[in-house]
Amino acid sequence: MTTDFSPRKIFVTAALPYANGAYHIGHIMEYIQADIWVRYQRMCGHSVDFVCADDVHGAPIMIAAQKSGLTPQQFVARVSEERKPYLDGFHIAFDNWYSTDAPENYQMAQDIYRDLQNAGFIAARMVEQFYDSEKGIFLADRFIKGECPRCGSKDQYGDNCEVCGAVYAPTDLKNPYSILSGTKPQLRSSEHIFFTLSDPRCVEFLKNWTQDGKFQTDISNKVREWFRQDEQGRVELKDWDISRDAPYFGIEIPDAPGKYFYVWMDAPVGYLSTLKNLLNRRGVNFDAYMDQPELEQYHFIGKDILTFHVLFWPAMLYFSHRKIPTNIFVHGHLTINGEKMSKSRGTGLDPVKYLTLGMDPQWLRYYFAAKLSGRNEDIDFNAEDFQVRVNSDLIGKYINIASRVAGFINKRFNGRLTELDADGLDLLAMLRRSRHNIHALFAARDTSKVVRDVMLLSDYVNEYVDRNKPWEIAKQFDHAVRLQQVCTTCIEAFRVLTIYLKPVLPALAANVELFLQCQPLDFSVLKQPLGAGHTIGAFKHLMQRVDTQQLEALFTAQAENCALPSSVVA
């Protein structure tokens, strides 16, 4: 396929959701952002493998399973079974969805550990660790809360602060308490295994890797803070505790009885093991695939897990002699109607409820695209803004183009298009010239500007319609040629705009392809008009408007456990 670009080979992941519950709307937002970018790359003719998996290990899963009367494997299997309707429902097309509790992940995590050990980056030493004497268990970081040692924020977890982003050991917390029993935990000694991030080789590699201009500006500025020098000009990174004591649901550390990998050690390995599982099923050698020098590797993540992906993960890969990520794409948080999401306060947006109400998933894809950029910025889902953007812009501007002229083509000309006149050719040339900017914006994940530009182009097309008034031309029986030309111009313009929006609205684009009776739309056919004599199909409504009652119902409290409609499940 011919495009404006040389074909690329790309490996893409989104952050692995923790398998202790259903997706929330933040997961869906991230997956939609990644899915749009992947679809865009494929429309350019690039080869993309897009994978994700359930992150299933750790004490939280183990304890949740116990409460449910299930084994951890049974518990996560039940959660995993509920994933597909969400993904299909919002048209998120991963090539493989897997689990970190899979044989490929066990083997790969242990292999990486052994390689790091052979390279001199693994050390063992005694540490004091919090222990819940009431529950009889060493406490995982997420089962300890207290005040952040840096900013003083209360109720922060034992590994990092969600307010200031600080990373620390659980013992650094002020006024710690166990969230399992509410009691003050005891300090007990235990031998733990560390990845020596403080090694000067690690520090030097990470300084160079994080400051070479690849990251978003705000991310580079944030990461730069981690490499501040002390009075002696030294940069110190803390060693990373990668072990947990039994009982623990996870992967055993080789040659260390009773020790398991901390979940954040084996979770990112799931990116690779999920890819390996996909390639194995295709009959493709994983090592040969990863050894391709032209292969690009990207991870879409939220800003709350930045440290794991920008420090620990690339260092693990680099010093175990594996390919490091080409880039990490970081997005901000999502608020709902100006408030942080809170289930107890009813300020969330339930993806299942959205679908069960019969709300079009493409509305949400379009709205997120209209809000997201390539920057690490928080975005807000505002119900009124959502309705206006879908009804006034997406439907009122873009879809309205086809609805205004398709009837004339079908009734007067049996669906046949004709040659364009000079005015129509000028309009189409202007629309096509915008492809360079559209490409740059999609590539930079700045979909808010893509949507803005496409709506501006839609305005130009609607101005063309208003200027030529096909409904007036239709009344003049000797102006049939002119009517057919005007309507053909609008149909061609609609096709170009659909190509620009297809990564955002794949299901709508598929229906447009049926309506236009044309080959699949991608950037290779942008400059190729349907042509005189091409016959389009009958126009059918492509999208309904957002109904106020649906929006009100979406944010109205109701009983949980919504069932997905069969059309979504299928």
XYZ file of C-alpha atoms in Angstrom:
570
model
C 0.000 0.000 0.000
C 1.328 3.424 -0.937
C 1.374 6.164 1.711
C 3.298 9.329 2.376
C 5.554 7.349 4.725
C 7.989 4.446 4.729
C 6.417 1.409 6.436
C 7.290 1.086 10.126
C 7.138 -1.814 12.583
C 5.579 -0.794 15.888
C 4.832 -2.571 19.171
C 2.262 -0.773 21.381
C 0.873 -1.443 24.840
C -1.441 0.260 27.297
C -1.051 0.021 31.063
C -2.066 -3.347 32.487
C -5.201 -3.004 34.659
C -5.022 -4.591 38.081
C -7.369 -7.585 38.133
C -9.129 -6.779 41.398
C -12.192 -5.266 39.732
C -13.907 -4.054 36.600
C -12.575 -1.358 34.316
C -13.285 2.199 35.316
C -13.690 5.051 32.867
C -10.017 6.017 33.218
C -9.017 2.648 31.749
C -11.395 3.178 28.852
C -10.025 6.659 28.189
C -6.447 5.366 28.002
C -7.379 2.429 25.799
C -9.320 4.689 23.435
C -6.355 7.054 23.174
C -3.994 4.181 22.377
C -6.486 2.537 20.012
C -6.891 5.771 18.014
C -3.127 6.111 17.638
C -2.761 2.468 16.575
C -5.567 2.737 14.024
C -3.973 5.883 12.620
C -0.605 4.153 12.219
C -2.231 1.228 10.436
C -4.102 3.575 8.104
C -0.684 4.936 7.130
C 0.370 1.428 6.124
C 2.501 0.653 9.179
C 2.628 -2.753 10.879
C 1.441 -2.517 14.489
C 1.071 -5.123 17.245
C -1.169 -3.812 20.030
C -1.393 -5.853 23.240
C -2.443 -5.653 26.856
C -3.076 -8.017 29.773
C -4.452 -8.359 33.260
C -1.984 -7.569 36.032
C -2.963 -10.313 38.452
C -0.317 -10.812 41.137
C 0.121 -9.370 44.599
C -1.323 -9.527 48.081
C -4.456 -7.482 47.223
C -5.556 -10.163 44.756
C -4.731 -12.911 47.217
C -6.797 -11.336 49.990
C -9.702 -10.402 47.699
C -9.803 -14.006 46.484
C -9.871 -15.295 50.057
C -12.824 -13.038 50.854
C -14.644 -14.395 47.800
C -13.946 -18.013 48.702
C -11.916 -18.490 45.535
C -8.352 -19.289 44.631
C -6.434 -16.318 43.222
C -6.501 -17.976 39.791
C -10.270 -18.407 39.962
C -10.722 -14.828 41.126
C -8.697 -13.251 38.317
C -10.261 -15.576 35.733
C -13.687 -14.259 36.734
C -12.491 -10.676 36.380
C -10.847 -11.417 33.038
C -14.051 -12.895 31.639
C -15.706 -9.498 32.123
C -13.122 -7.596 30.017
C -14.228 -8.401 26.470
C -17.645 -6.683 26.529
C -15.982 -3.417 27.559
C -13.328 -3.619 24.854
C -15.745 -4.644 22.126
C -18.319 -2.174 23.379
C -15.983 0.797 22.911
C -14.364 -0.575 19.717
C -10.968 -1.082 21.355
C -9.115 -3.623 19.247
C -6.150 -5.199 21.024
C -4.436 -7.941 19.044
C -4.015 -9.970 22.223
C -5.294 -9.781 25.777
C -3.429 -12.034 28.190
C -2.461 -12.400 31.858
C 0.689 -11.949 33.924
C -0.116 -15.293 35.575
C 0.838 -17.113 32.375
C 3.763 -19.487 31.761
C 5.388 -17.032 29.347
C 5.447 -14.363 32.040
C 6.832 -16.712 34.704
C 9.657 -17.745 32.409
C 10.434 -14.268 31.128
C 10.371 -12.587 34.549
C 12.748 -15.204 35.943
C 15.021 -14.941 32.899
C 15.240 -11.150 33.242
C 16.015 -11.537 36.934
C 18.813 -14.020 36.243
C 20.281 -11.731 33.582
C 20.246 -8.795 36.006
C 21.805 -10.993 38.649
C 24.588 -12.099 36.288
C 25.224 -8.460 35.372
C 25.693 -7.547 39.035
C 22.479 -5.606 39.629
C 20.863 -7.841 42.267
C 21.650 -7.604 45.983
C 20.136 -9.059 49.160
C 20.014 -7.426 52.552
C 17.988 -7.405 55.740
C 15.231 -4.846 55.956
C 12.690 -3.866 58.507
C 9.241 -4.460 57.115
C 5.780 -3.722 58.389
C 3.882 -6.726 59.703
C 0.217 -6.953 60.641
C 0.207 -9.148 63.738
C -3.581 -9.358 63.725
C -3.698 -10.743 60.168
C -0.392 -12.624 60.428
C 1.091 -11.234 57.207
C 3.830 -8.925 56.031
C 2.074 -5.954 54.537
C 2.361 -5.136 50.863
C 2.913 -1.476 50.094
C -0.714 -1.010 49.086
C -1.920 -2.357 52.432
C -0.150 0.394 54.317
C -1.266 3.989 54.444
C 0.023 7.027 56.191
C 1.278 10.554 55.639
C 3.622 11.243 52.738
C 7.155 11.867 54.043
C 7.670 14.631 51.476
C 4.451 16.671 51.284
C 2.570 15.431 54.352
C -0.580 14.385 52.470
C -2.644 11.928 54.486
C -3.876 8.471 53.463
C -1.113 7.827 50.938
C -0.044 4.306 50.013
C 3.217 2.744 51.106
C 5.095 3.047 47.811
C 4.296 6.409 46.256
C 2.317 9.571 46.908
C -0.596 10.261 44.573
C -0.463 13.974 45.456
C 3.180 14.967 44.906
C 4.446 11.862 43.080
C 7.137 11.022 45.629
C 8.462 7.449 45.667
C 9.513 5.983 49.008
C 9.667 2.888 51.187
C 6.660 2.047 53.399
C 8.815 2.635 56.449
C 9.220 6.269 55.356
C 5.518 6.944 55.929
C 4.484 9.002 58.922
C 1.773 7.562 61.196
C 1.383 4.321 59.182
C -1.548 1.980 59.620
C -2.677 -1.330 58.116
C -5.680 -0.985 55.853
C -6.483 -4.651 56.517
C -7.011 -4.308 60.245
C -6.615 -0.597 60.960
C -3.908 -1.359 63.502
C -0.466 0.171 63.689
C 1.897 -2.294 61.979
C 4.975 -3.720 63.660
C 8.476 -3.581 62.210
C 10.064 -6.975 61.696
C 13.301 -7.940 59.961
C 13.336 -9.951 56.764
C 15.844 -10.514 53.986
C 14.794 -8.767 50.792
C 16.172 -8.735 47.274
C 16.944 -5.462 45.503
C 17.546 -4.239 41.993
C 20.488 -1.874 42.569
C 19.185 1.222 40.841
C 21.816 3.208 42.742
C 24.571 1.585 40.706
C 26.418 4.380 38.821
C 25.847 2.474 35.601
C 22.093 2.673 36.169
C 22.212 6.344 37.066
C 24.238 7.234 33.995
C 22.045 5.218 31.648
C 18.807 6.630 33.033
C 20.074 10.218 32.986
C 20.912 9.882 29.318
C 17.780 7.947 28.392
C 15.337 10.290 30.117
C 16.891 13.559 28.936
C 17.438 12.911 25.236
C 14.348 14.843 24.146
C 11.952 11.942 23.622
C 9.487 12.787 26.377
C 6.767 15.384 26.552
C 8.206 18.617 27.956
C 6.324 18.419 31.258
C 7.435 14.818 31.728
C 11.073 15.692 31.030
C 10.863 18.467 33.606
C 9.377 16.098 36.166
C 11.968 13.393 35.513
C 14.783 15.940 35.746
C 13.890 16.436 39.404
C 14.854 12.825 40.102
C 18.433 13.496 38.996
C 19.265 16.503 41.100
C 22.824 16.472 42.345
C 23.820 16.688 45.966
C 26.518 19.042 47.295
C 29.211 16.654 46.096
C 27.748 16.605 42.574
C 26.424 13.069 42.922
C 23.062 11.801 41.756
C 21.564 9.095 43.927
C 18.721 6.786 43.026
C 17.399 4.407 45.655
C 17.688 0.653 45.182
C 14.369 -0.973 44.334
C 12.957 -3.676 46.582
C 11.716 -6.381 44.197
C 10.847 -9.165 46.638
C 7.933 -10.004 48.899
C 7.626 -12.676 51.546
C 5.229 -15.612 51.540
C 2.277 -15.848 51.693
C 2.059 -14.029 48.374
C 0.348 -14.635 45.044
C 3.043 -14.186 42.452
C 6.106 -15.561 40.718
C 8.751 -17.259 42.839
C 12.222 -15.766 42.733
C 14.788 -18.319 41.528
C 16.963 -19.809 44.259
C 15.181 -17.810 46.967
C 12.690 -20.067 48.803
C 9.692 -18.214 50.219
C 10.443 -15.090 48.168
C 8.254 -13.767 45.356
C 8.650 -10.986 42.848
C 7.004 -7.757 43.881
C 4.085 -7.285 41.496
C 5.683 -4.245 39.861
C 8.676 -6.406 38.940
C 6.733 -8.908 36.853
C 3.794 -6.715 35.725
C 5.617 -4.770 32.972
C 7.216 -8.018 31.834
C 3.623 -8.832 30.916
C 3.947 -6.454 27.974
C 6.569 -8.748 26.463
C 5.056 -12.060 27.495
C 1.688 -11.043 26.032
C 3.415 -10.169 22.775
C 5.297 -13.463 22.868
C 2.047 -15.370 23.314
C 0.605 -13.563 20.290
C 3.672 -14.238 18.153
C 3.793 -17.895 19.202
C 0.236 -18.346 17.960
C 1.259 -16.746 14.676
C 4.314 -18.969 14.370
C 6.683 -15.977 14.668
C 9.906 -16.186 16.695
C 9.744 -13.677 19.564
C 13.509 -13.122 19.867
C 13.882 -12.506 16.132
C 10.941 -10.088 16.251
C 12.432 -8.088 19.121
C 15.889 -8.087 17.505
C 14.637 -6.124 14.522
C 16.574 -2.849 14.744
C 13.710 -0.917 13.146
C 11.127 -2.129 15.677
C 9.641 0.711 17.737
C 8.200 0.076 21.204
C 5.685 2.435 22.864
C 3.756 2.347 26.141
C 0.627 4.399 26.901
C 0.332 5.061 30.641
C -1.172 7.445 33.186
C 1.021 9.879 35.069
C 0.469 8.043 38.374
C 2.737 5.157 37.269
C 5.442 7.269 35.679
C 8.313 6.190 37.927
C 7.857 2.491 37.221
C 7.934 3.026 33.465
C 10.610 5.703 33.214
C 13.090 4.363 35.780
C 12.576 0.731 36.707
C 11.282 -0.738 33.462
C 13.880 0.654 31.015
C 16.704 -0.118 33.455
C 15.479 -3.709 33.819
C 15.419 -4.089 30.060
C 18.706 -2.361 29.324
C 20.809 -4.206 31.870
C 19.252 -7.558 31.004
C 20.319 -6.838 27.397
C 16.847 -6.343 25.942
C 15.306 -3.689 23.724
C 14.315 -0.560 25.630
C 11.150 1.442 24.875
C 11.276 3.987 22.097
C 9.055 6.243 24.166
C 6.576 6.360 27.023
C 3.364 8.287 26.248
C 1.903 9.801 29.412
C -1.595 11.202 29.883
C -3.221 12.971 32.804
C -6.174 12.068 34.986
C -9.868 12.257 34.185
C -12.372 14.234 36.248
C -16.143 14.028 35.898
C -18.113 17.259 35.767
C -15.216 19.039 37.444
C -14.831 16.556 40.320
C -12.427 13.720 41.027
C -14.017 10.355 40.428
C -15.456 8.864 43.592
C -17.808 5.910 43.738
C -18.983 6.834 47.229
C -19.839 10.396 46.166
C -21.408 9.252 42.910
C -19.054 11.351 40.800
C -17.888 8.561 38.532
C -18.893 7.508 35.032
C -19.623 3.789 34.811
C -18.611 2.372 31.391
C -21.042 -0.542 31.741
C -23.913 1.766 32.579
C -23.029 3.938 29.594
C -23.417 0.934 27.291
C -26.513 -0.507 28.955
C -28.285 2.821 28.473
C -27.781 2.376 24.745
C -25.433 5.335 24.471
C -23.284 5.224 21.349
C -19.689 4.270 22.251
C -18.516 6.453 19.387
C -19.826 9.526 21.173
C -17.375 8.813 23.977
C -14.519 8.019 21.586
C -15.149 11.314 19.811
C -15.405 13.272 23.049
C -12.209 11.848 24.516
C -10.445 12.509 21.211
C -11.696 16.090 21.332
C -10.230 16.546 24.819
C -6.947 14.589 24.701
C -3.629 15.949 23.525
C -0.049 14.733 23.425
C 0.572 16.489 26.736
C 0.302 15.213 30.277
C -2.839 17.189 31.101
C -5.879 16.292 33.163
C -9.140 16.391 31.236
C -12.731 16.745 32.376
C -15.835 14.937 31.186
C -18.521 17.603 31.298
C -22.012 16.331 30.482
C -23.227 19.547 28.861
C -20.047 19.933 26.817
C -20.294 16.273 25.780
C -23.804 16.746 24.426
C -22.912 19.946 22.561
C -19.784 18.506 20.947
C -21.583 15.402 19.724
C -24.854 16.986 18.635
C -23.640 20.319 17.286
C -20.211 19.393 15.938
C -20.020 15.701 15.099
C -23.591 15.363 13.855
C -24.546 18.959 13.089
C -21.392 19.711 11.097
C -19.783 16.520 9.803
C -22.606 13.989 9.365
C -24.925 16.770 8.226
C -22.840 17.137 5.043
C -23.899 13.733 3.738
C -27.495 14.040 4.923
C -27.925 17.359 3.065
C -27.031 16.027 -0.394
C -27.318 12.230 -0.470
C -31.058 12.334 -1.144
C -30.579 14.387 -4.300
C -27.941 11.965 -5.635
C -30.122 8.926 -4.909
C -33.442 10.296 -6.184
C -32.343 12.419 -9.147
C -29.288 10.515 -10.406
C -29.771 6.903 -9.228
C -26.848 7.317 -6.840
C -24.333 8.174 -9.589
C -21.606 10.747 -9.079
C -20.271 13.030 -11.809
C -17.216 15.106 -12.727
C -16.357 18.034 -10.461
C -16.248 21.620 -11.655
C -13.446 24.066 -10.809
C -15.150 25.250 -7.610
C -15.542 21.688 -6.373
C -11.993 20.760 -7.292
C -10.703 23.758 -5.318
C -12.654 22.720 -2.243
C -11.390 19.135 -2.429
C -7.811 20.314 -2.954
C -8.059 22.471 0.160
C -9.373 19.534 2.212
C -6.595 17.257 0.983
C -3.872 19.812 1.698
C -4.860 19.569 5.349
C -3.613 15.983 5.428
C -0.079 17.098 6.297
C -1.239 18.821 9.469
C -3.680 15.997 10.297
C -0.845 13.478 9.997
C 1.404 15.499 12.301
C -1.329 15.897 14.913
C -2.303 12.215 14.918
C 1.338 11.175 15.155
C 1.772 13.482 18.170
C -1.452 12.094 19.748
C -2.923 15.607 19.658
C -6.386 14.409 18.750
C -8.057 17.489 20.228
C -6.525 19.512 17.393
C -7.374 16.805 14.852
C -11.029 17.092 15.836
C -10.835 20.885 15.876
C -9.340 20.964 12.370
C -11.818 18.448 10.945
C -14.732 20.452 12.338
C -13.254 23.601 10.769
C -13.005 21.799 7.433
C -16.608 20.660 7.893
C -17.576 24.301 8.319
C -15.977 25.100 4.961
C -17.919 22.296 3.300
C -21.185 23.434 4.868
C -20.447 26.980 3.717
C -20.057 25.542 0.202
C -23.469 23.888 0.542
C -25.073 27.090 1.817
C -23.462 29.092 -0.961
C -24.636 26.750 -3.713
C -28.035 25.858 -2.207
C -28.693 22.472 -3.840
C -32.292 22.593 -2.644
C -32.781 25.708 -4.789
C -30.922 24.250 -7.780
C -33.174 21.181 -7.553
C -36.189 23.378 -8.314
C -34.669 24.422 -11.654
C -35.160 21.606 -14.147
C -32.435 22.872 -16.494
C -29.754 22.805 -13.795
C -29.446 19.052 -13.286
C -25.749 19.011 -14.204
C -24.982 21.707 -11.666
C -26.991 19.918 -8.962
C -25.120 16.668 -9.572
C -21.766 18.465 -9.442
C -22.528 20.231 -6.163
C -23.788 17.064 -4.522
C -20.854 15.035 -5.840
C -18.446 17.602 -4.392
C -20.095 17.229 -0.985
C -19.980 13.433 -1.119
C -16.284 13.530 -2.035
C -15.644 16.030 0.771
C -17.513 13.799 3.223
C -15.320 10.876 2.183
C -12.124 12.886 2.830
C -13.361 14.008 6.260
C -14.299 10.419 7.100
C -10.741 9.311 6.339
C -9.488 11.915 8.813
C -11.936 10.747 11.487
C -11.694 6.999 10.895
C -9.130 6.311 13.673
C -11.521 7.981 16.107
C -14.782 6.570 14.717
C -13.990 3.172 13.144
C -17.546 1.791 13.244
C -19.007 4.948 11.726
C -16.340 4.869 9.005
C -17.298 1.268 8.211
C -20.913 2.348 7.737
C -19.778 5.239 5.542
C -17.836 2.764 3.398
C -21.046 0.763 2.953
C -22.983 3.910 2.108
C -20.363 5.074 -0.395
C -19.890 1.528 -1.714
C -16.147 2.096 -1.754
C -13.001 0.269 -0.745
C -11.770 0.597 2.870
C -10.824 4.172 3.578
C -7.218 4.952 4.477
C -4.688 7.615 3.610
C -3.595 5.818 0.446
C -6.936 6.616 -1.227
C -7.179 10.190 0.018
C -6.239 11.683 -3.353
C -8.244 9.188 -5.384
C -11.821 10.415 -5.886
C -14.656 7.958 -6.227
C -14.940 9.291 -9.761
C -17.648 10.071 -12.286
C -20.050 7.177 -12.714
C -19.426 5.726 -9.247
C -22.697 4.738 -7.581
C -23.326 5.278 -3.885
C -25.894 3.460 -1.774
C -29.004 4.766 -0.111
C -28.269 7.108 2.779
C -29.259 5.891 6.222
C -28.937 7.813 9.460
C -25.361 7.286 10.619
C -25.690 8.447 14.216
C -28.367 9.511 16.673
C -28.078 12.640 18.787
C -27.294 12.512 22.492
C -30.518 12.562 24.443
C -30.697 14.651 27.615
C -32.582 11.887 29.410
C -29.777 9.440 28.677
C -27.221 11.811 30.177
C -29.357 12.336 33.264
C -29.760 8.587 33.666
C -26.005 8.087 33.283
C -25.349 10.137 36.403
C -28.362 8.970 38.387
C -27.548 6.538 41.185
C -28.990 3.067 40.676
C -28.445 -0.508 41.733
C -25.109 -1.963 40.674
C -24.421 -5.000 38.504
C -25.762 -3.592 35.240
C -26.085 -6.256 32.567
C -24.660 -5.497 29.160
C -27.159 -5.729 26.294
C -26.702 -8.706 23.989
C -25.706 -6.418 21.126
C -22.733 -5.230 23.149
C -21.753 -8.644 24.469
C -21.775 -10.051 20.974
